[in-house]
Coordinates of C-alpha atoms in Angstrom, one line a residue:
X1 CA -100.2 30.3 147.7
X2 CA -103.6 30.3 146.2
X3 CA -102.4 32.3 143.3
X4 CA -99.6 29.5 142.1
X5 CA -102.1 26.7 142.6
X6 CA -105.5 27.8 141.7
X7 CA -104.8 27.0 137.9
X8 CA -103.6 23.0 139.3
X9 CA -107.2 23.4 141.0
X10 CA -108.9 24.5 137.1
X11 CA -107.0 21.6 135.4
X12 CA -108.2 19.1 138.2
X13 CA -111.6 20.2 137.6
X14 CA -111.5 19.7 134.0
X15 CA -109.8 16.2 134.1
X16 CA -112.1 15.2 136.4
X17 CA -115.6 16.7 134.6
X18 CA -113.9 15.2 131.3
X19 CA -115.9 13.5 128.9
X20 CA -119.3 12.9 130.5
X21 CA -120.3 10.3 127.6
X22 CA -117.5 8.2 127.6
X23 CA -116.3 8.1 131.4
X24 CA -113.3 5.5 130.6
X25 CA -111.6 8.2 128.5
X26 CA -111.0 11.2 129.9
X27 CA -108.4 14.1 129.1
X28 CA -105.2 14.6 129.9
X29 CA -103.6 17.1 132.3
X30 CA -101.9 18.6 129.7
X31 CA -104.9 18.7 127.0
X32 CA -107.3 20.7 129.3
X33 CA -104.1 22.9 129.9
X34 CA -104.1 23.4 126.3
X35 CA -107.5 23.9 125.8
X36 CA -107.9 26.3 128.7
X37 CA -105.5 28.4 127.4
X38 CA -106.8 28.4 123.3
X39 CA -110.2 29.0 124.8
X40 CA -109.7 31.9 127.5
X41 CA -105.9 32.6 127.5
X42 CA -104.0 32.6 131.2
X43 CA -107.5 34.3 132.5
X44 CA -109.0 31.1 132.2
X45 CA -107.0 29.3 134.5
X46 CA -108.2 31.7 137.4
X47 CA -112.0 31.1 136.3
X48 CA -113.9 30.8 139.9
X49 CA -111.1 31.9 141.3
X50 CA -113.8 34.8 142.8
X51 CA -116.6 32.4 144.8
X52 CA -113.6 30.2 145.3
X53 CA -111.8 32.8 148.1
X54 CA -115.3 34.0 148.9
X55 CA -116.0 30.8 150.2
X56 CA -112.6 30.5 152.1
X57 CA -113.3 34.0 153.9
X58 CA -116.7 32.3 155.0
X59 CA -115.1 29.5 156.0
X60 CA -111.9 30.2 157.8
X61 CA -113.9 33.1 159.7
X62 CA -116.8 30.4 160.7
X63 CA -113.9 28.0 161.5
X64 CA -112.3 30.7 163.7
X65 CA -115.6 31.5 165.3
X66 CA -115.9 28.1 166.5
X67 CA -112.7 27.8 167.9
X68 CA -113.1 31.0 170.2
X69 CA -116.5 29.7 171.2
X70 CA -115.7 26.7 172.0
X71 CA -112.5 27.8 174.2
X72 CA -115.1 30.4 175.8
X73 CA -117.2 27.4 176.6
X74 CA -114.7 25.1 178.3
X75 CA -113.4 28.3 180.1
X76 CA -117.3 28.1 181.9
X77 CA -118.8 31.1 180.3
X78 CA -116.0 33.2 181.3
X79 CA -113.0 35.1 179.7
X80 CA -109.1 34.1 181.0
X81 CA -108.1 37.6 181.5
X82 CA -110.7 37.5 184.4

């Protein structure tokens, strides 16, 4: 899933940075497409894409963590197999 829309996530990004001077006019959807792709070529459309899933592993597995403690918690300190 992250592969499809990871670029949608780049384009966001650059909409949203935009034109720091002017904050009334910022770029279109399609011109930071554009410009992504003269720049870089399809490779900059996965720029970050790295950190990005770093940070979801780190997240998801502290998320998960969490969970399981907090079930081991209202379970009183004890495992349900027990």
């Amino acid at each position: 899933a992250w592969f499809f829309s990871f670029p949608l996530d780049c384009i966001r990004a650059g909409v949203q940075g935009g034109n720091l001077q002017n904050s009334f006019r910022r770029p279109k959807a399609t011109q930071v497409f554009a410009s992504l792709i003269q720049k870089n070529g399809v490779v900059g459309l996965y720029s970050g894409v790295g950190p990005s899933i770093m940070r979801a592993f780190l997240v998801s597995g502290s998320r998960f963590s969490a969970y399981e403690g907090a079930l081991w918690l209202l379970r009183g300190g004890r495992d349900r197999n027990k």
